[in-house]
Short mmCIF file of C-alpha atoms in Angstrom, two decimals:
data_model
loop_
_atom_site.label_atom_id
_atom_site.label_comp_id
_atom_site.label_asym_id
_atom_site.label_seq_id
_atom_site.Cartn_x
_atom_site.Cartn_y
_atom_site.Cartn_z
CA MET A 18 76.50 104.08 118.25
CA ARG A 19 77.55 100.68 119.44
CA VAL A 20 81.33 100.62 119.70
CA ALA A 21 83.64 97.68 120.37
CA ILE A 22 87.03 98.50 121.86
CA VAL A 23 89.66 95.79 121.74
CA GLY A 24 92.21 96.24 124.47
CA ALA A 25 91.26 97.33 127.99
CA GLY A 26 94.52 98.97 128.96
CA ALA A 27 94.74 102.62 129.92
CA VAL A 28 94.10 103.74 126.34
CA GLY A 29 91.11 101.48 125.76
CA ARG A 30 89.50 102.36 129.09
CA SER A 31 89.98 106.08 128.47
CA ILE A 32 88.34 105.84 125.05
CA ALA A 33 85.49 103.83 126.55
CA GLY A 34 84.89 106.42 129.24
CA GLU A 35 84.74 109.25 126.71
CA LEU A 36 82.33 107.38 124.45
CA LEU A 37 80.06 106.39 127.32
CA GLY A 38 80.00 109.99 128.46
CA ASN A 39 78.82 110.96 124.98
CA GLY A 40 75.91 108.53 125.16
CA HIS A 41 77.26 105.62 123.13
CA THR A 42 77.11 101.90 123.94
CA VAL A 43 80.54 100.40 124.53
CA MET A 44 81.83 96.82 124.61
CA LEU A 45 85.37 96.27 125.89
CA ILE A 46 87.09 93.09 124.69
CA GLU A 47 90.21 92.03 126.61
CA LYS A 48 92.22 88.82 126.44
CA ASP A 49 94.12 89.26 129.70
CA GLY A 50 91.88 88.52 132.66
CA ARG A 51 94.02 90.74 134.90
CA LYS A 52 92.95 93.76 132.83
CA VAL A 53 89.25 93.00 133.05
CA ARG A 54 88.34 95.59 135.65
CA THR A 55 84.62 96.13 135.33
CA ARG A 56 84.56 98.74 138.09
CA SER A 57 87.00 100.96 136.15
CA VAL A 58 84.43 101.47 133.36
CA PRO A 59 81.14 100.42 134.96
CA GLY A 60 78.91 101.47 132.09
CA ALA A 61 80.63 99.23 129.56
CA GLU A 62 79.93 95.66 128.56
CA TRP A 63 83.00 93.55 129.30
CA VAL A 64 84.07 90.48 127.31
CA GLN A 65 87.14 88.40 128.18
CA ALA A 66 88.21 86.88 124.89
CA ASP A 67 90.93 86.74 122.26
CA ALA A 68 89.78 89.25 119.65
CA CYS A 69 92.13 87.70 117.08
CA GLU A 70 89.91 84.61 117.01
CA VAL A 71 86.89 84.71 114.71
CA SER A 72 84.88 82.52 117.08
CA SER A 73 85.43 84.97 119.94
CA LEU A 74 84.24 87.87 117.83
CA GLU A 75 81.19 85.89 116.74
CA GLU A 76 80.29 85.23 120.38
CA ALA A 77 80.73 88.93 121.11
CA GLN A 78 78.40 89.71 118.17
CA LEU A 79 80.86 92.09 116.59
CA ALA A 80 78.66 92.41 113.52
CA THR A 81 76.20 94.45 115.61
CA CYS A 82 78.80 97.16 116.20
CA ASP A 83 78.95 100.38 114.19
CA VAL A 84 82.61 101.01 115.03
CA VAL A 85 85.55 98.88 116.14
CA VAL A 86 88.55 100.44 117.85
CA ALA A 87 91.69 98.30 117.89
CA ALA A 88 93.49 99.80 120.89
CA THR A 89 95.85 97.12 122.15
CA GLY A 90 99.56 97.74 122.66
CA ASP A 91 100.44 95.19 119.99
CA ASP A 92 100.49 96.30 116.34
CA LYS A 93 100.10 92.73 115.09
CA ALA A 94 96.95 92.23 117.16
CA ASN A 95 95.51 95.59 116.10
CA LEU A 96 96.00 94.75 112.43
CA VAL A 97 94.45 91.30 112.75
CA VAL A 98 91.46 92.71 114.64
CA SER A 99 91.01 95.42 112.01
CA LEU A 100 91.12 92.93 109.15
CA LEU A 101 88.65 90.57 110.81
CA ALA A 102 86.28 93.38 111.75
CA LYS A 103 86.14 94.66 108.19
CA THR A 104 86.25 91.44 106.16
CA GLU A 105 84.44 88.93 108.39
CA PHE A 106 81.95 91.17 110.19
CA ALA A 107 81.51 94.07 107.75
CA VAL A 108 81.97 96.70 110.47
CA ASN A 109 81.39 100.12 108.92
CA ARG A 110 84.22 101.98 110.66
CA VAL A 111 87.51 100.62 111.97
CA VAL A 112 89.90 102.82 113.94
CA ALA A 113 93.28 101.40 114.89
CA ARG A 114 96.00 102.49 117.28
CA VAL A 115 99.56 102.51 115.93
CA LYS A 116 101.88 101.44 118.75
CA ASP A 117 105.20 101.58 116.88
CA PRO A 118 105.43 104.45 114.35
CA ARG A 119 107.66 102.27 112.18
CA ASN A 120 104.64 100.07 111.48
CA GLU A 121 102.32 102.90 110.46
CA TRP A 122 102.71 102.09 106.75
CA LEU A 123 100.85 98.81 107.34
CA TYR A 124 97.72 100.50 108.65
CA THR A 125 95.84 100.77 105.36
CA GLU A 126 92.57 99.67 103.80
CA ALA A 127 94.30 96.43 102.85
CA TRP A 128 94.25 95.59 106.56
CA GLY A 129 90.73 96.93 107.05
CA VAL A 130 91.82 100.18 108.71
CA ASP A 131 89.76 103.30 108.00
CA VAL A 132 91.62 105.59 110.41
CA ALA A 133 95.05 104.98 111.93
CA VAL A 134 96.06 106.97 115.00
CA SER A 135 99.76 107.36 115.76
CA THR A 136 100.44 109.30 118.95
CA PRO A 137 103.79 110.76 117.80
CA ARG A 138 102.25 111.93 114.53
CA VAL A 139 99.25 113.47 116.29
CA LEU A 140 101.47 115.26 118.80
CA ALA A 141 103.73 116.58 116.05
CA ALA A 142 100.71 117.85 114.12
CA LEU A 143 99.35 119.60 117.22
CA VAL A 144 102.71 121.30 117.80
CA GLU A 145 102.79 122.50 114.18
CA GLU A 146 99.17 123.64 114.37
CA ALA A 147 99.94 125.71 117.45
CA VAL A 148 102.93 127.58 116.04
CA THR A 149 102.61 127.58 112.25
CA VAL A 150 101.08 130.49 110.34
CA GLY A 151 100.42 130.45 106.61
CA ASP A 152 101.27 126.80 106.08
CA VAL A 153 99.06 123.75 105.69
CA VAL A 154 99.28 121.37 108.68
CA ARG A 155 97.84 117.90 108.24
CA LEU A 156 96.04 116.87 111.43
CA MET A 157 94.59 113.51 110.40
CA SER A 158 94.24 111.25 107.38
CA PHE A 159 91.23 109.15 106.42
CA ARG A 160 91.07 106.15 104.12
CA LYS A 161 94.76 105.99 103.25
CA GLY A 162 94.98 109.68 102.46
CA ALA A 163 91.88 109.78 100.26
CA ALA A 164 90.81 112.64 102.52
CA ASN A 165 92.78 114.65 105.05
CA LEU A 166 91.85 117.04 107.83
CA VAL A 167 94.18 120.01 107.48
CA GLU A 168 94.53 123.38 109.18
CA ILE A 169 95.93 126.68 108.02
CA THR A 170 96.18 129.89 110.06
CA LEU A 171 95.77 133.03 107.99
CA ALA A 172 98.69 135.44 108.13
CA GLU A 173 98.05 139.17 108.41
CA ASP A 174 99.29 139.79 104.86
CA THR A 175 97.30 137.07 103.15
CA PRO A 176 95.36 138.63 100.25
CA TRP A 177 92.04 137.22 101.52
CA VAL A 178 91.75 139.09 104.81
CA GLY A 179 88.54 141.12 104.64
CA HIS A 180 87.17 139.09 101.73
CA ALA A 181 84.08 136.90 101.89
CA LEU A 182 84.53 133.14 101.65
CA ARG A 183 82.68 133.03 98.36
CA GLU A 184 85.57 134.95 96.77
CA VAL A 185 88.23 132.38 97.70
CA PRO A 186 88.90 129.98 94.79
CA LEU A 187 89.31 126.75 96.74
CA PRO A 188 90.85 123.77 94.92
CA ARG A 189 88.72 120.84 93.83
CA GLU A 190 87.89 118.19 96.45
CA THR A 191 88.30 120.77 99.22
CA VAL A 192 85.65 121.67 101.81
CA LEU A 193 86.01 124.28 104.54
CA THR A 194 84.43 122.70 107.62
CA ALA A 195 85.03 125.27 110.37
CA ILE A 196 86.66 128.59 111.23
CA LEU A 197 88.27 129.00 114.64
CA ARG A 198 88.42 132.66 115.62
CA GLY A 199 89.57 133.32 119.16
CA GLU A 200 87.24 131.29 121.37
CA ARG A 201 84.56 131.05 118.67
CA VAL A 202 83.83 128.15 116.35
CA ILE A 203 82.22 129.56 113.21
CA THR A 204 80.21 127.56 110.70
CA PRO A 205 81.43 128.72 107.28
CA SER A 206 78.96 130.64 105.15
CA PRO A 207 79.60 132.21 101.72
CA ASP A 208 79.31 135.75 103.14
CA GLU A 209 81.61 135.22 106.14
CA PRO A 210 84.57 137.66 105.92
CA LEU A 211 87.99 136.25 106.75
CA GLU A 212 90.23 137.79 109.42
CA ALA A 213 93.95 137.57 110.11
CA GLY A 214 94.64 134.81 112.61
CA ASP A 215 91.63 132.74 111.56
CA GLU A 216 92.31 129.01 111.82
CA LEU A 217 90.65 127.31 108.86
CA LEU A 218 89.88 123.60 109.01
CA PHE A 219 89.51 121.82 105.68
CA ILE A 220 88.72 118.34 104.47
CA THR A 221 90.76 117.95 101.32
CA HIS A 222 92.76 115.58 99.15
CA ALA A 223 96.53 115.28 99.54
CA GLU A 224 97.02 116.10 95.86
CA VAL A 225 95.65 119.62 96.28
CA GLU A 226 97.13 120.57 99.66
CA ASP A 227 99.95 122.50 97.97
CA GLN A 228 97.40 124.39 95.86
CA LEU A 229 95.50 125.32 99.00
CA LYS A 230 98.68 126.66 100.59
CA VAL A 231 99.51 128.76 97.51
CA ILE A 232 96.02 130.24 97.41
CA LEU A 233 95.88 131.25 101.08
CA ALA A 234 99.53 132.09 101.75
CA PRO A 235 100.81 135.69 101.73
CA PRO A 236 102.13 136.94 98.37
CA LYS A 237 105.84 136.44 97.87
CA ALA A 238 108.10 139.45 97.79
CA PRO A 239 109.83 140.27 94.48
CA GLY A 240 112.77 137.97 93.94
CA GLN A 241 111.59 135.57 96.68
CA ALA A 242 111.73 131.89 95.65
#
């Protein structure tokens, strides 16, 4: 892919390094000349420009990019970049960094954002994922919640331990994408038996997350609410 990253601070440079290491083409766009450090990410194309200006993005040929990452430390700039990337340059995928969690509600399709990444939310989700058993933990949302990546760890007394996946009545708009079992990553197949402690990763809709929890959670004891 060809990826444009707006903002060459520590976050932007780190993302660029990861993407370059995975074989992608990266263009870093930075307004502040003091942050244009070509030696810090030598494999990237560097552009010193104001990414909130349409003319600057035209000169950078943003329309040739498959993905734009708005990674500055300014929420206003990230939203403007996202909107321009989507509406003026028809970029297929726009990922935006949320600097202030109080502004997260703005990061929607209306501003051209496909995926919003809030560090506090991600960290909280990772903490929950590490310690929660039998509950649905939302790890990431896509397209304003139209689809979510969620995780649930099977408790020992869930009724589905020992049963094949084909027997589990998953809710509509729900796809099991992977099973994490110890150090293994298992591609789900209809005949795969479930084990206690399995971490199941689903792509699902927010409206059916509660149904998914009810299906996979342990049965409630008599008199339990």
